[in-house]
Coordinates of C-alpha atoms in Angstrom, one line a residue:
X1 CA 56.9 46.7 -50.5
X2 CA 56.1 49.9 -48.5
X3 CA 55.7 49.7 -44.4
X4 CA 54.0 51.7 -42.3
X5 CA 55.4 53.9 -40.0
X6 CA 56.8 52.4 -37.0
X7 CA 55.8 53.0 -33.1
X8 CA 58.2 52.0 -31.5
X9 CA 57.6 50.6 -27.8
X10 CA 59.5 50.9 -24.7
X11 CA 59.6 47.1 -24.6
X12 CA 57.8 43.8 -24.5
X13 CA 53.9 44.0 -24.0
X14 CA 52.8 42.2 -20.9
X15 CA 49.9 39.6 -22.3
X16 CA 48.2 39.4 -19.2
X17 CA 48.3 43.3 -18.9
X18 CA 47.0 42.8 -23.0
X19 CA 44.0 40.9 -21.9
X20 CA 43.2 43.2 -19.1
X21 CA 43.3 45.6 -20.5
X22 CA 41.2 43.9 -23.5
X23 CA 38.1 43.0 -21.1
X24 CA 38.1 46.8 -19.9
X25 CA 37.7 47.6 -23.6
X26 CA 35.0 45.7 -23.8
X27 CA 32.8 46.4 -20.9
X28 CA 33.0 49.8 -21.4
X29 CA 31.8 49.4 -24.7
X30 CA 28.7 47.4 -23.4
X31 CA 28.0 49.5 -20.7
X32 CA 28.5 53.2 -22.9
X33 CA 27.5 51.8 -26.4
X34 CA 31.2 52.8 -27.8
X35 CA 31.9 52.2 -31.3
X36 CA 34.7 52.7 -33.3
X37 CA 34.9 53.9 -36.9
X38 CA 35.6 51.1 -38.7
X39 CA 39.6 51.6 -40.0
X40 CA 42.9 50.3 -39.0
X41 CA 45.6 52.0 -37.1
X42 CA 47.6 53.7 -39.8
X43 CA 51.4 52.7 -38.2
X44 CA 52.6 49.4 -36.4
X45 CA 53.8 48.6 -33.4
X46 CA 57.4 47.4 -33.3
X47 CA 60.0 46.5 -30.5
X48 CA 63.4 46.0 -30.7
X49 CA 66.0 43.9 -28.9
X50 CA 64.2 41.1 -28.0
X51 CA 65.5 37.9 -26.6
X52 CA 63.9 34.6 -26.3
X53 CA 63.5 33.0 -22.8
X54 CA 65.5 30.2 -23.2
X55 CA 64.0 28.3 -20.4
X56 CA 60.8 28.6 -21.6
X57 CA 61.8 28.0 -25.5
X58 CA 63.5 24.7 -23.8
X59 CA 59.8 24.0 -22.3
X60 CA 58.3 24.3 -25.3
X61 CA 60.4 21.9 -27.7
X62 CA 60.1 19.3 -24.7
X63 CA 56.3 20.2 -24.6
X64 CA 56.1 19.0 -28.2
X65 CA 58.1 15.9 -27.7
X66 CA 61.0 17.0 -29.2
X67 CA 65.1 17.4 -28.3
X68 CA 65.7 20.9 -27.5
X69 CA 68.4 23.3 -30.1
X70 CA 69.8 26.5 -29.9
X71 CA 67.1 27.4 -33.0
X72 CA 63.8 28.8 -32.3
X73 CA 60.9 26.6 -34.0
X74 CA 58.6 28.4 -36.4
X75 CA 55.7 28.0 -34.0
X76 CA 57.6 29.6 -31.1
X77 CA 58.9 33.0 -32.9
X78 CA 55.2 32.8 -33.3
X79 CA 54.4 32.9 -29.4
X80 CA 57.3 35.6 -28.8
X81 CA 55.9 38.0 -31.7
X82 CA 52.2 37.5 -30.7
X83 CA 52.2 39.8 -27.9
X84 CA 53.1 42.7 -30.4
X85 CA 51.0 41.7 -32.6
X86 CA 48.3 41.5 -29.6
X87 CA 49.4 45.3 -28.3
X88 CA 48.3 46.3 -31.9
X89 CA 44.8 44.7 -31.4
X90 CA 44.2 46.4 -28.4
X91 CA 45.1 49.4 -29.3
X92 CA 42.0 52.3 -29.0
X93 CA 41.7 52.9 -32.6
X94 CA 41.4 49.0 -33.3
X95 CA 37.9 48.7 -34.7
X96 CA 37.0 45.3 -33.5
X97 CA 37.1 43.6 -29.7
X98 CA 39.9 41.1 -29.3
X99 CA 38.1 39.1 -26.9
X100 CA 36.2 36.4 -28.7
X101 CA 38.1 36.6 -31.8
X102 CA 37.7 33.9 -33.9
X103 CA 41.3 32.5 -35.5
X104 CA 40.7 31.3 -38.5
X105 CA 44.5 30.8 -40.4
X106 CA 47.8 31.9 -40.3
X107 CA 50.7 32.0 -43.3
X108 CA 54.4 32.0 -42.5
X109 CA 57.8 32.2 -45.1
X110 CA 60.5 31.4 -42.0
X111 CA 63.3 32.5 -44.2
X112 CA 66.4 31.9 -42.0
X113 CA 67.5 29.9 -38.7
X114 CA 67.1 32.3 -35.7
X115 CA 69.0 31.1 -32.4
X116 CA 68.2 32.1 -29.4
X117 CA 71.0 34.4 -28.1
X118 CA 70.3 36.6 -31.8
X119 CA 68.3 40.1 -30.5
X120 CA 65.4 40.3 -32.9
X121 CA 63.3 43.7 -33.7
X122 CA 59.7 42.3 -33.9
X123 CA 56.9 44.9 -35.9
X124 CA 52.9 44.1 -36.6
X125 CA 50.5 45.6 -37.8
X126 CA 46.6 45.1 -38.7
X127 CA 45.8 45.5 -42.8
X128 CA 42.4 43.8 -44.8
X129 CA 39.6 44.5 -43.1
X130 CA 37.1 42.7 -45.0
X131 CA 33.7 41.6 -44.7
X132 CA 33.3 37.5 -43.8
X133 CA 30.2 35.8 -44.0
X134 CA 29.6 35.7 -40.1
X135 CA 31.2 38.6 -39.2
X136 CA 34.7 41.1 -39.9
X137 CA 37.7 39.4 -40.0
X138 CA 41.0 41.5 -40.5
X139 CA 44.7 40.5 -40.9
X140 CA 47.7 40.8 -38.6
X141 CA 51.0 41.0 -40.0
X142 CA 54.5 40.2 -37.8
X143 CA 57.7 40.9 -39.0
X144 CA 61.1 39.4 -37.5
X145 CA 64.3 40.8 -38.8
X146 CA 68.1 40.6 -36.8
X147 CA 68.1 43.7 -34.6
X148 CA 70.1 46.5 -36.4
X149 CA 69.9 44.9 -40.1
X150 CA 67.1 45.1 -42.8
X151 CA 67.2 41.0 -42.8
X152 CA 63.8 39.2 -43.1
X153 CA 64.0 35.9 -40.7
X154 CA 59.9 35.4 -40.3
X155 CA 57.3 36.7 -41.4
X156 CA 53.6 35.6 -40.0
X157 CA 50.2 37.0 -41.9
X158 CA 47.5 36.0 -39.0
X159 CA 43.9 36.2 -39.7
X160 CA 40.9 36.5 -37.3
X161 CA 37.3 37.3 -37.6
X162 CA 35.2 39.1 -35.0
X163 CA 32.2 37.0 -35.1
X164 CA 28.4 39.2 -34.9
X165 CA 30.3 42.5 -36.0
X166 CA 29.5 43.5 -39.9
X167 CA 31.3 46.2 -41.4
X168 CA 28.7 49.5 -42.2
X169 CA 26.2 48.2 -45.0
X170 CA 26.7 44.9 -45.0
X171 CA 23.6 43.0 -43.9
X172 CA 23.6 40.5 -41.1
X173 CA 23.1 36.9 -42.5
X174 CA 19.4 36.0 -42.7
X175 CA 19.5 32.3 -42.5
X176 CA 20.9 29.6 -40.0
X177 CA 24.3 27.3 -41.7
X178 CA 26.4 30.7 -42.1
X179 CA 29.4 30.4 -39.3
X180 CA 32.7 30.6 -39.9
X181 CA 33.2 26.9 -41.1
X182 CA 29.7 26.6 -42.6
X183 CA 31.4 27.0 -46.4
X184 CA 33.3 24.3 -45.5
X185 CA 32.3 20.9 -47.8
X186 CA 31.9 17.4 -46.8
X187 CA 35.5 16.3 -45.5
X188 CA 35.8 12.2 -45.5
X189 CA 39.2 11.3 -43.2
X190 CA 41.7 9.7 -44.5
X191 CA 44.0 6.3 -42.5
X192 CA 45.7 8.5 -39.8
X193 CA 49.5 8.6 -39.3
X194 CA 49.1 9.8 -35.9
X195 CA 46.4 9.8 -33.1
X196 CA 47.2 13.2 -30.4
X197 CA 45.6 12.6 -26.9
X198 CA 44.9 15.6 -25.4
X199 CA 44.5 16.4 -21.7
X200 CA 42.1 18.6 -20.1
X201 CA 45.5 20.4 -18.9
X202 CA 46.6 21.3 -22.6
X203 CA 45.6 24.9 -22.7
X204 CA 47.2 25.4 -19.2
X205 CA 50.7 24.0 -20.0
X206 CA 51.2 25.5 -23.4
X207 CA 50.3 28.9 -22.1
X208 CA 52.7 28.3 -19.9
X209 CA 55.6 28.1 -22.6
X210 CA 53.5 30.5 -24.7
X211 CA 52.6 32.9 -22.4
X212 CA 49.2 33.0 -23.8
X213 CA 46.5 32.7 -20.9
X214 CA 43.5 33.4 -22.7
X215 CA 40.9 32.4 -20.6
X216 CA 39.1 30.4 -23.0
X217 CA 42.0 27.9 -23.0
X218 CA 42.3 27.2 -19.2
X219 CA 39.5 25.8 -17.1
X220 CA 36.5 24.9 -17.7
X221 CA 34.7 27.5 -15.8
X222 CA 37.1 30.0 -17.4
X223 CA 36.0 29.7 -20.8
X224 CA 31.9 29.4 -20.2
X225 CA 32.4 32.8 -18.5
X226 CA 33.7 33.6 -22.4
X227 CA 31.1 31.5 -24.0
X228 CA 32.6 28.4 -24.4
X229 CA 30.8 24.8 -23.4
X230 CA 34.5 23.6 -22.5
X231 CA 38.0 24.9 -22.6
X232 CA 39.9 24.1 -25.7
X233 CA 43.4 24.0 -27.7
X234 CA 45.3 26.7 -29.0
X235 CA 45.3 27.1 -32.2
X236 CA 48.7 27.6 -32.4
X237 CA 49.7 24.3 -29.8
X238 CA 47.9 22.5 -33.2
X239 CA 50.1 24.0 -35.4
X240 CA 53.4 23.9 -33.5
X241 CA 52.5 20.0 -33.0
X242 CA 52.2 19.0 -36.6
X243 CA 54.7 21.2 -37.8
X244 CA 57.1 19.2 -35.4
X245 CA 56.6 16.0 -37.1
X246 CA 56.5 17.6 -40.8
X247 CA 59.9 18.2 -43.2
X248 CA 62.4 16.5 -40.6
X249 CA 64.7 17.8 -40.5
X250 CA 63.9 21.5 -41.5
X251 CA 65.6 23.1 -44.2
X252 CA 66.8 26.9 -43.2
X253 CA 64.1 28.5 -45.4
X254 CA 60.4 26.7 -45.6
X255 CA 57.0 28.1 -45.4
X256 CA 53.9 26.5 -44.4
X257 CA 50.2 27.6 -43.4
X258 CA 47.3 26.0 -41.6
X259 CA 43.3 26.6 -41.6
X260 CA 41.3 26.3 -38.5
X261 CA 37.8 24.4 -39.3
X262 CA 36.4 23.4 -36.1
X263 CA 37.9 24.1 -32.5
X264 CA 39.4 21.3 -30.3
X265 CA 37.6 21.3 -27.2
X266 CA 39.4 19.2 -24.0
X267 CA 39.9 17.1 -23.3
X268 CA 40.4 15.3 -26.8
X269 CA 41.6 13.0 -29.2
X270 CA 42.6 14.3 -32.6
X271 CA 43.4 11.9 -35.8
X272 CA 46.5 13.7 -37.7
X273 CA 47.1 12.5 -41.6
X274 CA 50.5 14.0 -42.4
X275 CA 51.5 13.1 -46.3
X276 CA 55.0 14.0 -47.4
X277 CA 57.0 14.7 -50.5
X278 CA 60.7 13.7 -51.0
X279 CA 63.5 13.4 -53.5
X280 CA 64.5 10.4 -55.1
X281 CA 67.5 10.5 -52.5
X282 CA 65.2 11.3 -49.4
X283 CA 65.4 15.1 -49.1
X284 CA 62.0 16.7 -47.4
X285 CA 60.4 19.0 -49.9
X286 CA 57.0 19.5 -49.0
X287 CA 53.9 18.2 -46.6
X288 CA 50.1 18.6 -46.4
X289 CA 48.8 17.8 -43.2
X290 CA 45.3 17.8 -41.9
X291 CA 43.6 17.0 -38.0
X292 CA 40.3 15.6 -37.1
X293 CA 37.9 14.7 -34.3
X294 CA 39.2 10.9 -34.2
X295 CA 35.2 10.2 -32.6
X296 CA 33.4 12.3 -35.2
X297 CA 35.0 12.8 -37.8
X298 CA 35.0 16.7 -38.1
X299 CA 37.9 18.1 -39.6
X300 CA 39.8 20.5 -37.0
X301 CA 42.8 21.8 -39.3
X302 CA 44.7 21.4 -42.8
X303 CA 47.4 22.9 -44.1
X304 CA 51.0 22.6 -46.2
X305 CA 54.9 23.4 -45.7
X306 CA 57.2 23.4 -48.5
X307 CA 60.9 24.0 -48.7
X308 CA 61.9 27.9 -50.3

């Protein structure tokens, strides 16, 4: 497999500075009609010698009901690669706006334990920019390997679309039904093995542990100044949850993936169906997994995890 070349930051993106710096982006383009040509940044983005906070990687395992280890869950190697991967998407030669970005999926192979105290290089970059039926969506690739070694811990393929924004000659849809979950068929729930209540705090405490305070996931009034009727979960929180409670306990190398239907919007409660696959003498192998409004019966999120 052939990388791109590497630019190499001083350190850790700030996210806050990330989203700052992302609203700036975009008001100048409203207000001076910017538009960028429609390619990726060539290179990635990569930082070395990071370090998970282990006060906050502690907050986070409690935050999903569990007992906190020395290794990182999946989901949060996630959260402390996601501000490189963010610092690529803002970057000036990044065609679409990060703010308002759709997520629609995300596909991980977590290949080996990482603790806490191991230093970790982190690299992302952006590759298929595609054409979506409601819009451009574009993947974002993070790499984790043990600082100073070619080893392969995680590695996250992320996808998001950028709603409205059509890549040159491809024509606006011309007919109402054609969002981002509109291809979706009929879904018909099946007996829940878990109900999730979730708070109108949510979005606030796991961007706490996550560090992720996109507005949209905070108040209320936050996210209607984005758009939004109502705040609503992470997309990652989802995933981190039900990957707590599938393939107990984990094997060192598993991968697993989830699809985002319909946002949760808080506060909430959301009917989880989590179906798993053993060995005749009881050893995890593999899980699908799928969420749901427990009033309505939309479907929120599917996915699998498998042993490697």
């Amino acid at each position: 497999m052939s990388y791109p070349a590497a630019n190499v930051l001083a350190g850790m993106p700030s996210l806050s500075k990330l989203y700052v710096n992302a609203a700036a982006t975009a008001a100048k383009s409203r207000v001076l009609g910017l538009n960028s040509p429609m390619t990726l940044p060539a290179d990635c983005n990569e930082v070395r010698g990071v370090l998970a906070d282990l006060a906050k990687m502690t907050e986070y395992q409690h935050l999903l009901g569990k007992a906190a280890r020395d290794v990182m869950p999946s989901g949060f190697i996630h959260a402390l690669a996601f501000p490189v991967a963010m610092s690529v998407m803002v970057r000036e030669e990044f065609p679409l706006p990060l703010l308002g970005m759709i997520h629609l999926k995300n596909r991980v192979q977590h290949l080996a334990p990482v603790l806490f105290t191991q230093p970790v290089t982190i690299r992302s970059w952006a590759r298929n920019l595609t054409s979506h039926r409601a819009g451009t969506q574009v993947e974002l690739v993070v790499e984790v390997r043990a600082e100073g070694s070619p080893e392969l811990l995680w590695r996250g393929v992320s996808t998001y679309l950028a709603k409205g924004i059509f890549l040159p000659g491809v024509d606006k849809p011309a007919v109402a039904g054609t969002g981002p979950d509109a291809a979706h068929g009929s879904f018909t729930p099946p007996d829940p093995t878990g109900l999730w209540h979730l708070g109108v705090d949510t979005g606030r405490a796991y961007a706490a542990v996550s560090g992720d305070f996109n507005p949209i996931h905070l108040s209320v009034l936050s996210a209607k100044a984005l758009g939004m009727r109502r705040s609503l979960a992470h997309g990652m929180y989802l995933a981190a949850r039900v990957l707590a409670d599938v393939g107990s306990p984990k094997p060192d190398a598993f991968s697993w993936e989830i699809a985002f239907d319909a946002p949760v919007f808080l506060p909430a409660a959301v009917a989880v169906h989590i179906a798993d696959t053993q060995t005749d003498d009881g050893v995890w192998v593999s899980s699908q997994f799928v969420g749901w409004n427990a009033r309505t019966g939309r479907k929120h999120f599917s996915g699998t995890a498998a042993v490697l």
